[in-house]
Amino acid sequence: MLQEQITDVIRINARKTDVFDIFDYKHYIGPNPYLDTGSLVFNFSLTEYRKPLPIEDYVSIISTRYLHIGDQTYESYAHLFARLVSEVGKLDMGLHLNRWSLKAYPHYVRISLQSLHARTTKAVVYFVWDWLEAITQGEDFLFDEQLVRLQNRFRLSVYGGPTVYALLRTAYEKGIPAFYLWEEGLMQYGYGKKLVRGVATTFDCDSHVDSEFTTRKDDCKVFLKALGFPVPEGDIVVSAKEAFAVAREIGYPVAVKPVIGHKGIGVTAEVQDAKELESAYNRALVAIPEEQPTRIIVEKSISGKDFRLLCVNGRFVAATERRPASVVGDGYLTIEELIHRENRKPARLDSPTSPMSKIQIDEAMELYLEEQGLSLDSVISKDRTIYLRKVANLSSGGLSIDATQTIHHDNIILAQDIAQYFRLTCLGIDVIAKNLSESWKSSNFAILEINAAPGILMHLNPAIGESVDVPAHILETFFESGINARIPVITFNKISIHELQTTIDHILLQHPEWTIGAVCRDAVFINRSPKVLNQDYNSNVQFLLRHPKLDLLITEYTGDILEDEGMFYQGSNIVVLDNPSETEMMLIRDVFDGSSVVIKKGKDISIRRQGLIEDYTLNEEEPFTRVYLKEISTIL
């Protein structure tokens, strides 16, 4: 059993009260000798300062929090530790991090855990370690408080936004390579000439002119009106005096919002009179960025429900009703206390996967409560529902309800007709309607605004109703499958500069129009042109894979690079191994179906291709290059 092997090791990080020790952390951004994905790898051992509790004692306590932990048996403390870290690492957010492995050594066990964000995963390891030590000593452990800190750490990472995370997870599930570009603050999906770069739902193939145009709500409204689409009557004002004049002309109630804005900030609907208009105008004014001129929309407020229609690549894919944040009275608690209670619900975790955000208390809420003759200190009668805002802003705690299956086909056509005028991958259309099941042609219906970078969590994980897999629709716009996101990759465990150049020439003879990226330990090439070689090997690989015209990649991954850095990418079309070490044999672990593997040991050659194996011995004068160049020709 593993726990019998992990003894007699020098303690590194353990305190004298600890029964476990964790040390020698290493984070890999991609496949490595231990897992075929990005991983945090560390060593685990017993300290022998004191005896741990029986494994069953830990499991009985842990399973009160994670029931399924108690459904398994664990042959060692290391197995239990790895399993628990993997579970906690999902952060009660349903994160897709569930891969782990163990490798036993004489005095410790090396644990490898799938990881997306190194700092968060390492913090999870320490969290579990502290929890187990507290169990050992019979001490209380502030589990919920510590877990919230971990959730916040991940939420603040580049992967913690709901749209980025949803796209990243979907890419992972579809086998589409994806990685973050730190310098630009963008995600890249796919390799080489197949790549697409973007931030959230905006991509490099989108028209920046169209994207900017949608932020100019006044011009966009005029454009939509000219095309015959239903938009509310109103005008642009630059002063409170003009706002009052427009409101008198079109009649109350009116809606007020800044021309430049997002997420409903500064928007007030159902403004009933001049007093409310003054407050609404001031809120809109504050929401305008300092560098922008004062331009505020005052338009007729249309009664009805708030909906978001989403189009991807010009096609309608989802509709969501958005309701303002609300609380239900119990006859005892104040509105503020009801809000705090509501915010403690798991559904309002405000994570990349939670269906609702926390309800925000601000001036707009207090003013709206005042209009209803209420305040935050008011006690609401049992079962009475109080809406806290006029605007159904999800980022402030609103409720999302899937409406995709109920939408009238005329409204689908309307959404798609609008989307056809914009060269944008994703387009959100905000509308007011009594009911989406009625045609816009014969009902109270108005387009409020267009969004060039719409969020997708409301569709993917609505508070009420069925999920619509919007991330899949988006990524399928660019890639039919994971294979379509990749260029051919040839991986060597060792290759000289001369052999690399020979390989490049061989490929260019057959495809002179191609752009080939190649890297070995001593050089980087684009075709035969040498480029700057970075000390960090995987940086060279990344720079080549982000080349937007690259047709094929050739790399060298030696054993020491694999141990020290791991691989940047997963999967190869051809793997060529020349007297490989045990570590270098991992290169054949991730080959694709139909890929070729060429292995040379001494003069013996083994070729594995499409389920067939061919073995033979090289002649005395026959070079190894002849063997693998022939195999390379099969994928060109």
XYZ file of C-alpha atoms in Angstrom:
636
model
C 0.000 0.000 0.000
C 1.225 3.482 -0.820
C 1.082 4.837 2.709
C 3.618 2.183 3.731
C 6.107 3.481 1.158
C 6.093 7.186 1.992
C 8.349 7.231 5.024
C 11.803 8.436 6.047
C 11.706 11.653 4.056
C 13.138 14.989 5.148
C 10.253 17.319 6.075
C 10.106 20.443 3.939
C 6.914 22.445 4.450
C 5.237 20.585 7.305
C 4.791 22.083 10.764
C 5.679 19.939 13.766
C 1.985 19.374 14.426
C 1.326 18.135 10.871
C 0.892 14.539 9.813
C 1.266 15.301 6.089
C 3.859 17.186 4.058
C 3.466 18.793 0.634
C 6.478 20.002 -1.341
C 8.179 20.530 -4.727
C 5.364 22.214 -6.628
C 5.537 22.532 -10.406
C 2.866 23.875 -12.743
C 2.675 22.697 -16.360
C 0.665 24.664 -18.896
C 0.033 21.557 -21.003
C 0.746 17.810 -21.338
C 3.568 16.555 -19.138
C 4.974 13.231 -17.948
C 2.160 12.899 -15.415
C -1.037 14.115 -17.138
C -2.004 14.934 -20.716
C -3.373 18.330 -19.700
C -2.286 21.448 -17.822
C -1.412 20.310 -14.308
C -0.156 21.192 -10.864
C 2.299 18.525 -9.738
C 3.640 18.141 -6.188
C 4.968 15.559 -3.749
C 3.003 14.160 -0.825
C 4.362 12.290 2.195
C 3.705 11.449 5.828
C 5.791 13.367 8.373
C 5.937 10.755 11.155
C 5.792 13.614 13.690
C 2.564 11.967 14.756
C 0.268 9.284 13.413
C -2.598 10.229 11.117
C -6.113 9.083 11.870
C -7.377 5.994 10.061
C -8.424 6.864 6.511
C -12.017 5.942 7.369
C -12.121 8.671 10.041
C -11.172 11.350 7.513
C -13.658 9.985 4.974
C -16.532 9.982 7.487
C -16.036 13.712 8.181
C -15.288 14.732 4.589
C -18.353 12.901 3.275
C -20.630 15.152 5.337
C -19.593 17.853 2.871
C -18.950 15.715 -0.227
C -21.283 12.714 -0.022
C -19.757 10.790 -2.938
C -16.305 10.827 -1.277
C -17.736 8.273 1.139
C -18.863 5.999 -1.709
C -15.287 4.952 -2.507
C -12.431 3.193 -0.777
C -8.916 4.625 -0.681
C -5.791 2.499 -0.597
C -3.643 5.304 0.763
C -3.688 8.795 2.263
C -2.240 10.040 -1.007
C -5.242 8.648 -2.917
C -7.645 10.344 -0.539
C -5.711 13.623 -0.699
C -5.643 13.663 -4.514
C -9.311 12.746 -4.787
C -10.303 15.443 -2.308
C -8.200 18.178 -3.925
C -9.741 17.312 -7.285
C -13.223 17.628 -5.792
C -12.568 20.865 -3.901
C -10.851 22.222 -7.018
C -14.240 22.420 -8.718
C -14.926 25.171 -6.135
C -18.617 24.240 -5.917
C -18.893 25.975 -9.295
C -18.976 22.814 -11.399
C -15.561 23.565 -12.918
C -14.388 20.931 -15.391
C -11.171 20.147 -13.485
C -11.491 16.459 -12.601
C -8.317 14.722 -13.828
C -5.628 13.488 -11.442
C -2.968 10.801 -11.150
C -0.489 9.340 -8.662
C 3.028 8.039 -9.094
C 4.718 6.304 -6.149
C 8.380 6.777 -5.241
C 10.241 5.165 -2.304
C 9.655 8.023 0.146
C 6.769 10.034 -1.321
C 3.963 10.052 -3.864
C 3.840 12.516 -6.742
C 0.314 13.854 -7.217
C -0.762 15.483 -10.462
C -3.965 17.513 -10.717
C -5.633 19.058 -13.731
C -5.220 22.811 -13.394
C -6.364 25.908 -15.228
C -5.094 28.666 -12.927
C -1.891 27.830 -11.046
C -2.439 30.143 -8.070
C -5.970 28.902 -7.462
C -5.018 25.222 -7.711
C -2.085 25.665 -5.337
C -4.357 27.481 -2.887
C -6.801 24.553 -3.111
C -3.994 22.133 -2.211
C -3.144 24.160 0.908
C -6.849 24.425 1.743
C -7.258 20.630 1.703
C -4.025 20.152 3.626
C -5.186 22.535 6.363
C -8.591 20.857 6.451
C -7.121 17.375 6.944
C -4.724 18.629 9.625
C -7.655 20.275 11.443
C -9.554 16.973 11.299
C -6.480 15.179 12.701
C -6.293 17.547 15.652
C -10.046 17.704 16.224
C -10.132 21.437 15.504
C -12.814 23.519 13.823
C -12.180 24.482 10.220
C -13.849 27.532 8.636
C -14.689 25.644 5.452
C -17.262 28.007 3.914
C -15.243 31.138 4.607
C -12.093 29.636 3.093
C -13.977 28.274 0.084
C -15.358 31.736 -0.704
C -11.776 33.039 -0.803
C -10.835 30.347 -3.291
C -13.876 31.131 -5.409
C -13.001 34.816 -5.434
C -9.395 34.039 -6.373
C -10.542 32.077 -9.415
C -13.255 34.592 -10.265
C -10.643 37.351 -10.440
C -8.399 35.313 -12.746
C -8.534 35.760 -16.516
C -10.578 32.551 -16.710
C -13.098 33.622 -14.074
C -15.488 35.537 -16.328
C -18.611 33.532 -17.199
C -18.326 33.996 -20.960
C -14.580 33.261 -21.177
C -14.911 30.235 -18.920
C -17.905 28.852 -20.828
C -16.083 29.149 -24.153
C -12.890 27.676 -22.700
C -14.735 24.716 -21.200
C -16.623 24.052 -24.432
C -13.381 24.230 -26.418
C -11.849 21.686 -24.027
C -14.829 19.340 -24.426
C -14.698 19.620 -28.227
C -10.945 19.125 -28.437
C -10.400 22.655 -29.757
C -7.039 23.971 -28.513
C -7.371 27.229 -26.600
C -4.960 29.363 -24.622
C -4.744 32.856 -23.194
C -2.586 35.552 -24.782
C -1.374 37.574 -21.827
C 0.116 40.443 -23.799
C -3.096 41.219 -25.664
C -5.597 40.047 -23.067
C -7.200 37.720 -25.644
C -8.062 34.049 -25.967
C -6.780 32.088 -28.955
C -8.763 29.166 -30.312
C -7.057 26.891 -32.830
C -3.509 26.861 -34.208
C -1.694 28.608 -37.041
C -3.803 29.462 -40.061
C -6.832 27.933 -38.316
C -6.650 30.302 -35.322
C -9.306 32.725 -34.099
C -8.551 35.308 -31.416
C -11.073 37.100 -29.278
C -12.176 38.518 -25.971
C -15.445 37.093 -24.603
C -17.890 37.045 -27.574
C -15.938 39.483 -29.751
C -13.498 38.005 -32.271
C -10.792 39.220 -34.624
C -12.961 38.469 -37.652
C -15.644 40.885 -36.408
C -15.921 44.350 -37.886
C -14.582 46.830 -35.329
C -16.546 49.509 -37.188
C -19.813 47.621 -36.657
C -18.897 46.866 -33.068
C -18.261 50.546 -32.333
C -21.446 51.516 -34.186
C -23.615 49.454 -31.813
C -22.306 51.494 -28.857
C -23.684 54.686 -30.458
C -27.250 53.991 -29.425
C -28.593 57.139 -31.099
C -27.128 56.462 -34.536
C -27.948 52.768 -34.283
C -31.552 53.577 -33.426
C -31.867 55.898 -36.448
C -30.377 53.163 -38.636
C -32.826 50.514 -37.385
C -35.763 52.890 -37.784
C -34.761 53.649 -41.381
C -34.826 49.906 -42.105
C -38.372 49.675 -40.803
C -37.599 47.927 -37.542
C -39.709 48.900 -34.478
C -37.883 51.359 -32.211
C -39.323 53.673 -29.519
C -40.021 57.314 -30.278
C -37.534 59.718 -28.660
C -34.511 61.966 -29.075
C -30.985 62.740 -27.897
C -30.541 65.491 -25.304
C -27.504 67.238 -23.860
C -29.129 69.020 -20.921
C -31.859 68.482 -18.338
C -33.884 71.269 -19.958
C -33.884 69.416 -23.278
C -34.815 66.180 -21.471
C -37.898 67.834 -19.987
C -38.872 69.190 -23.400
C -38.590 65.796 -25.138
C -40.532 64.076 -22.350
C -43.363 66.609 -22.661
C -43.438 66.136 -26.414
C -43.580 62.332 -26.511
C -45.459 61.961 -23.204
C -44.705 60.105 -20.007
C -43.698 57.457 -19.095
C -40.234 57.706 -20.650
C -36.967 55.761 -20.460
C -33.629 57.529 -19.920
C -30.182 56.114 -20.731
C -26.712 57.314 -21.736
C -25.818 57.026 -25.414
C -22.515 55.355 -24.456
C -22.983 52.632 -21.871
C -23.300 48.948 -21.051
C -24.823 46.498 -18.548
C -27.770 48.805 -17.945
C -25.655 51.317 -16.001
C -27.412 54.666 -15.833
C -30.615 53.307 -17.407
C -34.014 54.169 -15.886
C -37.303 52.898 -17.259
C -40.880 53.937 -16.510
C -40.052 57.551 -15.554
C -43.467 58.943 -14.675
C -42.995 62.691 -14.136
C -40.562 65.623 -14.096
C -39.292 64.829 -10.596
C -38.380 61.263 -11.562
C -36.925 62.529 -14.833
C -34.508 64.806 -12.993
C -33.174 61.876 -10.945
C -33.025 59.603 -14.011
C -31.153 62.251 -16.017
C -28.571 62.660 -13.247
C -28.023 58.865 -13.046
C -27.471 58.717 -16.782
C -25.106 61.690 -16.578
C -22.950 60.022 -13.909
C -22.739 56.840 -16.015
C -21.166 58.627 -18.999
C -17.378 58.123 -19.172
C -15.407 61.322 -18.468
C -13.890 61.460 -21.945
C -17.322 61.243 -23.614
C -19.616 64.208 -24.308
C -23.002 64.511 -22.601
C -25.473 62.665 -24.822
C -28.523 61.083 -23.205
C -31.460 59.292 -24.811
C -34.986 60.149 -23.703
C -37.496 57.882 -25.382
C -41.001 56.534 -24.941
C -41.073 53.835 -22.267
C -42.782 50.775 -23.712
C -44.645 48.560 -21.251
C -43.884 44.869 -21.346
C -41.250 42.314 -20.466
C -37.525 42.639 -21.101
C -36.015 40.087 -23.513
C -32.576 39.429 -24.993
C -32.499 37.804 -28.434
C -29.150 36.285 -29.382
C -27.897 35.681 -32.901
C -24.686 33.823 -33.754
C -23.266 34.117 -37.254
C -26.484 35.801 -38.378
C -28.743 33.051 -37.047
C -31.099 33.194 -34.064
C -30.031 30.756 -31.329
C -31.575 31.856 -28.011
C -34.007 34.146 -26.237
C -34.088 35.013 -22.544
C -36.558 36.973 -20.476
C -34.903 39.187 -17.871
C -36.755 40.242 -14.736
C -35.600 42.802 -12.189
C -34.248 41.622 -8.844
C -36.956 40.977 -6.277
C -37.538 39.621 -2.776
C -40.502 37.850 -1.212
C -41.635 39.006 2.223
C -42.008 36.746 5.255
C -43.652 39.212 7.623
C -40.564 39.488 9.843
C -37.449 40.524 7.959
C -36.723 43.949 6.448
C -36.093 44.330 2.728
C -32.364 44.709 3.400
C -32.370 41.510 5.492
C -34.314 39.703 2.766
C -31.696 40.823 0.226
C -28.853 39.501 2.395
C -30.694 36.200 2.804
C -31.313 35.966 -0.931
C -27.643 36.703 -1.663
C -26.587 33.723 0.444
C -28.346 31.277 -1.886
C -25.981 29.003 -3.883
C -27.639 30.174 -7.110
C -26.287 33.668 -6.363
C -22.688 32.597 -5.843
C -21.789 35.094 -8.594
C -19.302 32.647 -10.118
C -18.573 31.797 -13.770
C -21.295 29.146 -13.625
C -23.927 30.494 -11.201
C -27.252 31.505 -12.814
C -27.677 34.730 -10.831
C -25.489 37.531 -9.512
C -25.812 38.996 -6.046
C -28.428 41.717 -5.623
C -26.675 45.085 -5.494
C -27.923 47.790 -3.124
C -27.455 51.289 -4.558
C -29.144 54.662 -4.980
C -31.274 53.502 -7.921
C -32.728 50.719 -5.799
C -33.448 52.996 -2.846
C -35.160 55.545 -5.110
C -37.337 52.875 -6.686
C -38.298 51.551 -3.266
C -39.176 55.116 -2.258
C -41.487 55.380 -5.278
C -43.304 52.326 -3.914
C -43.542 53.890 -0.454
C -40.875 51.568 0.899
C -37.297 51.625 2.160
C -34.612 49.084 2.968
C -35.951 49.045 6.547
C -39.492 48.146 5.496
C -40.919 44.795 6.633
C -42.884 43.069 3.861
C -45.969 40.986 4.503
C -45.728 37.261 3.952
C -45.593 36.092 0.295
C -45.650 39.647 -1.104
C -43.151 40.115 -3.945
C -41.293 43.419 -4.088
C -39.332 44.346 -7.212
C -36.157 46.222 -6.359
C -35.444 47.876 -9.713
C -37.213 49.096 -12.788
C -34.482 47.731 -15.058
C -33.956 43.992 -15.474
C -30.182 44.152 -15.083
C -28.766 40.645 -14.508
C -25.418 41.942 -13.237
C -27.311 43.638 -10.385
C -29.207 40.525 -9.372
C -31.937 40.147 -11.998
C -33.585 36.855 -12.947
C -33.102 35.091 -16.301
C -35.805 32.850 -17.811
C -35.264 30.873 -21.016
C -37.757 31.864 -23.732
C -36.137 30.185 -26.742
C -38.906 27.651 -27.347
C -41.752 30.161 -27.070
C -40.618 32.837 -29.531
C -42.859 33.570 -32.536
C -41.252 32.846 -35.913
C -41.835 36.477 -37.009
C -39.643 37.570 -34.108
C -36.940 35.075 -35.122
C -36.978 36.502 -38.637
C -36.778 40.033 -37.206
C -33.718 39.134 -35.106
C -32.001 37.476 -38.050
C -32.818 40.353 -40.393
C -31.146 42.757 -37.950
C -28.119 40.474 -37.505
C -27.552 40.330 -41.280
C -26.673 44.034 -41.282
C -23.744 43.566 -38.876
C -20.490 41.722 -39.534
C -20.393 40.388 -36.001
C -20.142 36.794 -34.792
C -22.444 37.432 -31.829
C -25.205 40.002 -31.645
C -27.549 40.621 -28.724
C -30.833 42.410 -29.419
C -32.664 43.826 -26.402
C -36.421 44.177 -26.891
C -39.528 44.986 -24.876
C -42.598 42.905 -25.614
C -45.765 41.782 -23.891
C -44.922 38.242 -24.909
C -42.374 36.811 -27.349
C -44.929 34.247 -28.495
C -46.809 37.074 -30.267
C -45.569 38.546 -33.549
C -43.894 41.936 -33.351
C -46.132 43.025 -36.228
C -49.301 42.833 -34.166
C -48.231 43.498 -30.560
C -46.612 46.010 -28.250
C -42.979 45.474 -29.290
C -39.877 47.678 -29.436
C -36.145 47.248 -29.972
C -34.235 48.933 -27.160
C -30.618 48.468 -28.262
C -28.041 46.280 -29.985
C -25.083 44.659 -28.187
C -21.907 43.664 -30.020
C -20.390 41.696 -27.120
C -23.338 39.942 -25.470
C -22.878 37.774 -22.421
C -23.928 34.158 -22.812
C -24.394 32.821 -19.268
C -28.056 33.896 -19.180
C -28.696 31.465 -22.065
C -26.310 28.720 -20.995
C -27.410 28.666 -17.359
C -30.709 30.527 -16.891
C -32.220 30.772 -13.435
C -35.404 29.210 -14.839
C -35.791 27.029 -17.914
C -33.672 24.963 -20.276
C -30.036 25.619 -21.157
C -29.064 26.657 -24.678
C -25.510 25.648 -25.574
C -24.489 29.018 -26.970
C -20.705 28.388 -26.619
C -21.049 25.394 -28.945
C -22.914 27.524 -31.521
C -20.143 30.136 -31.346
C -17.196 27.757 -31.684
C -18.931 25.749 -34.413
C -19.034 28.982 -36.398
C -15.263 28.667 -36.724
C -14.573 24.929 -36.342
C -16.716 21.958 -37.342
C -14.697 19.865 -34.892
C -11.489 19.923 -32.881
C -9.595 18.529 -35.868
C -10.623 21.544 -37.961
C -8.957 23.830 -35.408
C -5.520 22.268 -35.836
C -2.714 22.336 -38.344
C -0.498 19.239 -38.826
C 2.110 18.838 -36.081
C 5.278 16.732 -36.291
C 7.012 16.045 -32.986
C 10.585 14.751 -32.557
C 12.324 13.792 -29.349
C 15.631 14.879 -30.876
C 16.549 16.564 -34.132
C 19.564 18.649 -35.165
C 19.412 21.993 -36.962
C 20.654 20.315 -40.153
C 18.002 17.599 -39.937
C 15.351 20.209 -39.194
C 16.289 22.205 -42.282
C 16.295 19.022 -44.368
C 12.788 18.235 -43.142
C 11.592 21.762 -43.938
C 13.054 21.533 -47.462
C 11.420 18.146 -48.011
C 7.994 19.549 -47.160
C 8.460 22.768 -49.160
C 9.353 20.760 -52.259
C 5.873 19.260 -52.122
C 4.114 22.404 -50.883
C 6.173 25.465 -51.871
C 3.277 27.775 -50.945
C 3.211 26.629 -47.318
C 4.470 28.480 -44.280
C 6.248 26.067 -41.944
C 7.194 26.800 -38.353
C 9.970 24.716 -36.825
C 11.762 24.759 -33.495
C 14.460 22.665 -31.874
C 16.540 23.372 -28.805
C 19.022 25.409 -30.808
C 16.977 27.324 -33.381
C 13.615 28.629 -34.558
C 12.656 28.843 -38.239
C 9.831 30.128 -40.388
C 10.528 28.091 -43.519
C 14.346 28.476 -43.839
C 14.461 31.906 -42.197
C 15.925 31.816 -38.645
C 14.019 33.687 -35.931
C 14.758 34.744 -32.349
C 15.178 31.787 -29.986
C 13.695 32.398 -26.532
C 15.166 30.779 -23.442
C 11.720 29.549 -22.430
C 11.214 26.742 -24.929
C 7.427 26.686 -24.890
C 7.343 30.404 -25.679
C 8.919 29.523 -29.036
C 6.236 26.906 -29.649
C 3.465 29.318 -28.690
C 4.790 32.081 -30.930
C 4.810 29.699 -33.879
C 1.304 28.374 -33.206
C -0.075 31.900 -33.018
C 1.346 32.715 -36.469
C -1.851 33.294 -38.502
C -0.388 31.893 -41.733
C 1.304 28.794 -40.380
C 0.425 25.596 -42.307
C 2.500 23.082 -40.323
C 4.547 22.899 -37.114
C 7.681 20.867 -36.390
C 8.979 20.679 -32.815
C 11.601 18.919 -30.729
C 10.649 17.856 -27.190
C 13.540 16.305 -25.321
C 13.162 14.549 -21.998
C 14.546 17.431 -19.960
C 12.124 19.909 -21.596
C 9.218 17.576 -20.911
C 10.231 17.241 -17.263
C 10.960 20.929 -16.800
C 8.234 22.655 -18.859
C 5.935 20.015 -20.311
C 4.412 20.500 -23.766
C 2.542 23.522 -25.006
C 0.129 21.588 -27.215
C -1.682 18.279 -27.050
C -1.681 15.797 -29.921
C 0.614 15.138 -32.877
C 0.081 13.861 -36.414
C 3.519 12.254 -36.549
C 5.835 11.422 -33.663
C 9.438 10.517 -34.459
C 11.460 9.012 -31.605
C 15.188 8.353 -31.846
C 16.293 6.063 -28.986
C 13.720 7.633 -26.654
C 13.964 7.804 -22.882
C 11.090 6.647 -20.677
C 9.939 10.244 -20.301
C 10.087 10.878 -24.063
C 7.787 7.916 -24.679
C 4.966 10.150 -23.399
C 5.028 11.802 -26.831
C 3.137 8.848 -28.322
C 0.479 9.073 -25.604
C -1.525 11.832 -27.311
C -1.280 10.997 -31.016
C -4.482 11.320 -33.038
C -6.336 8.472 -34.685
C -4.628 7.764 -37.984
C -1.377 9.359 -36.836
C 2.025 7.774 -37.416
C 4.622 6.882 -34.814
C 8.196 6.116 -35.870
C 10.508 4.661 -33.212
C 14.209 3.935 -33.723
C 16.121 1.878 -31.148
C 19.644 1.259 -32.304
C 19.175 0.056 -35.889
C 15.705 -1.326 -35.241
C 12.758 0.585 -36.662
C 9.114 0.285 -35.619
C 6.393 2.171 -37.511
C 2.833 2.329 -36.182
C 0.255 3.653 -38.594
C -3.551 3.335 -38.551
C -3.497 0.286 -36.301
C -0.752 -1.479 -38.247
C 2.800 -2.100 -37.040
C 5.811 -2.496 -39.319
C 9.183 -3.560 -37.874
C 12.510 -3.783 -39.697
C 16.237 -3.056 -39.331
C 18.095 -0.204 -41.031
C 20.846 -1.042 -43.452
C 24.329 0.067 -42.441
C 24.329 3.012 -44.856
C 20.637 3.890 -44.547
C 19.987 7.186 -42.671
C 17.104 7.528 -40.234
C 15.977 10.695 -42.040
C 14.935 8.569 -45.021
C 12.508 6.651 -42.811
C 10.689 9.553 -41.222
C 10.670 11.763 -44.324
C 8.757 8.996 -46.104
C 6.225 8.954 -43.256
C 5.908 12.739 -43.273
C 4.889 12.559 -46.937
C 1.799 10.562 -45.927
C 0.225 13.543 -44.116
C 1.066 16.251 -46.635
